[in-house]
Coordinates of C-alpha atoms in Angstrom, one line a residue:
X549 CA 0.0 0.0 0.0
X550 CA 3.2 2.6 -0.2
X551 CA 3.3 5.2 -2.9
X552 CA 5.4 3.6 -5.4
X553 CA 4.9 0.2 -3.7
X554 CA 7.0 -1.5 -7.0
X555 CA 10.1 1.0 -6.5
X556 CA 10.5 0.0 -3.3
X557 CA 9.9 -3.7 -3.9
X558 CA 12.9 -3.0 -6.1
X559 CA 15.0 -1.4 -3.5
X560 CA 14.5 -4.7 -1.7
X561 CA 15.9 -6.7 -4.7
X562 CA 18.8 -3.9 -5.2
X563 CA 19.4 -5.3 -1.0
X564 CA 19.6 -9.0 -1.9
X565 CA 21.9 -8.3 -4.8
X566 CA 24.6 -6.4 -2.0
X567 CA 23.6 -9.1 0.3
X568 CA 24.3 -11.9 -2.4
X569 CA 27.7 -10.0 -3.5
X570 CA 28.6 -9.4 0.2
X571 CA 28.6 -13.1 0.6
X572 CA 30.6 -13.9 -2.4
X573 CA 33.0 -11.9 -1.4
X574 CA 33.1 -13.6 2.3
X575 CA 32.1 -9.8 4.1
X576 CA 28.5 -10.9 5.1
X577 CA 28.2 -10.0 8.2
X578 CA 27.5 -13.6 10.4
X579 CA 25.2 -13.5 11.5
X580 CA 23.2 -11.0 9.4
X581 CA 21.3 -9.0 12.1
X582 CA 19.6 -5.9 12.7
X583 CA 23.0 -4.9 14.9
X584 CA 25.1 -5.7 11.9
X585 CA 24.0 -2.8 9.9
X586 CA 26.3 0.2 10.7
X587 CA 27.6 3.0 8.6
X588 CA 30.3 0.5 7.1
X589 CA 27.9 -1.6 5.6
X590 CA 25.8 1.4 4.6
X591 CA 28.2 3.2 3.0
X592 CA 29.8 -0.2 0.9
X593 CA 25.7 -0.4 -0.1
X594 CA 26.0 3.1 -1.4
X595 CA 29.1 2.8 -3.0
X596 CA 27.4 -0.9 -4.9
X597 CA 24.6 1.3 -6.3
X598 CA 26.7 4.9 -6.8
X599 CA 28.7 2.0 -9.6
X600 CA 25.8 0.6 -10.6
X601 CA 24.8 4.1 -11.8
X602 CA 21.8 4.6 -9.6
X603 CA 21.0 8.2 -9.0
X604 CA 20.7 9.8 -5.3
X605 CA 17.3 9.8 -5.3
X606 CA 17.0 6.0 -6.0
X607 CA 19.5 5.3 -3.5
X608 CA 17.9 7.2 -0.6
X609 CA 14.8 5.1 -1.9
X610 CA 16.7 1.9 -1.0
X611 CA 17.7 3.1 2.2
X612 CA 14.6 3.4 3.4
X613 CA 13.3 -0.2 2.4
X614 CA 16.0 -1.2 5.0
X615 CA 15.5 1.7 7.6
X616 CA 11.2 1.5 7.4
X617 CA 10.8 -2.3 8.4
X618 CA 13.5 -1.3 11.1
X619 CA 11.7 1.6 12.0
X620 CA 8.1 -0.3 12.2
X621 CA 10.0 -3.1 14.5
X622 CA 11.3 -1.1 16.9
X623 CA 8.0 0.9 17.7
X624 CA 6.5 -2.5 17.4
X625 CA 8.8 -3.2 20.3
X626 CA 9.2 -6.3 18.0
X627 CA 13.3 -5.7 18.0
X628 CA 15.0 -3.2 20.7

């Protein structure tokens, strides 16, 4: 139900992808929690879709399919 519901769905897939290459690359974090996201991994994420050739826009976009499920579980008290 999100305004541009399929864009984001995308930004999901754009995740996997870094998640799939992080792996590859034996720097997945292990295990892959919540607490495992910091600014290192963020900032790797950007660099991924900067080469890509994804605009600043689409990246923010990304960001928050990760931060808004984050966001919603924490005032869900479902995570702390």
């Amino acid at each position: 139900e999100l305004s541009g519901g399929r864009r984001y769905a995308d930004s999901v897939l754009n995740w996997e992808r870094f998640w799939d290459q992080l792996k590859r690359q034996n720097q997945l974090p292990d295990p892959l929690v919540v607490s495992a996201i910091n600014s290192r991994i963020v900032d790797a994420f950007i660099g991924f879709r900067r080469a890509e050739g994804a605009t600043p826009p689409t990246i923010s976009r990304d960001l928050a399919a990760l931060r808004g499920p984050i966001n919603w579980a924490l005032k869900e008290e479902i995570i702390t």
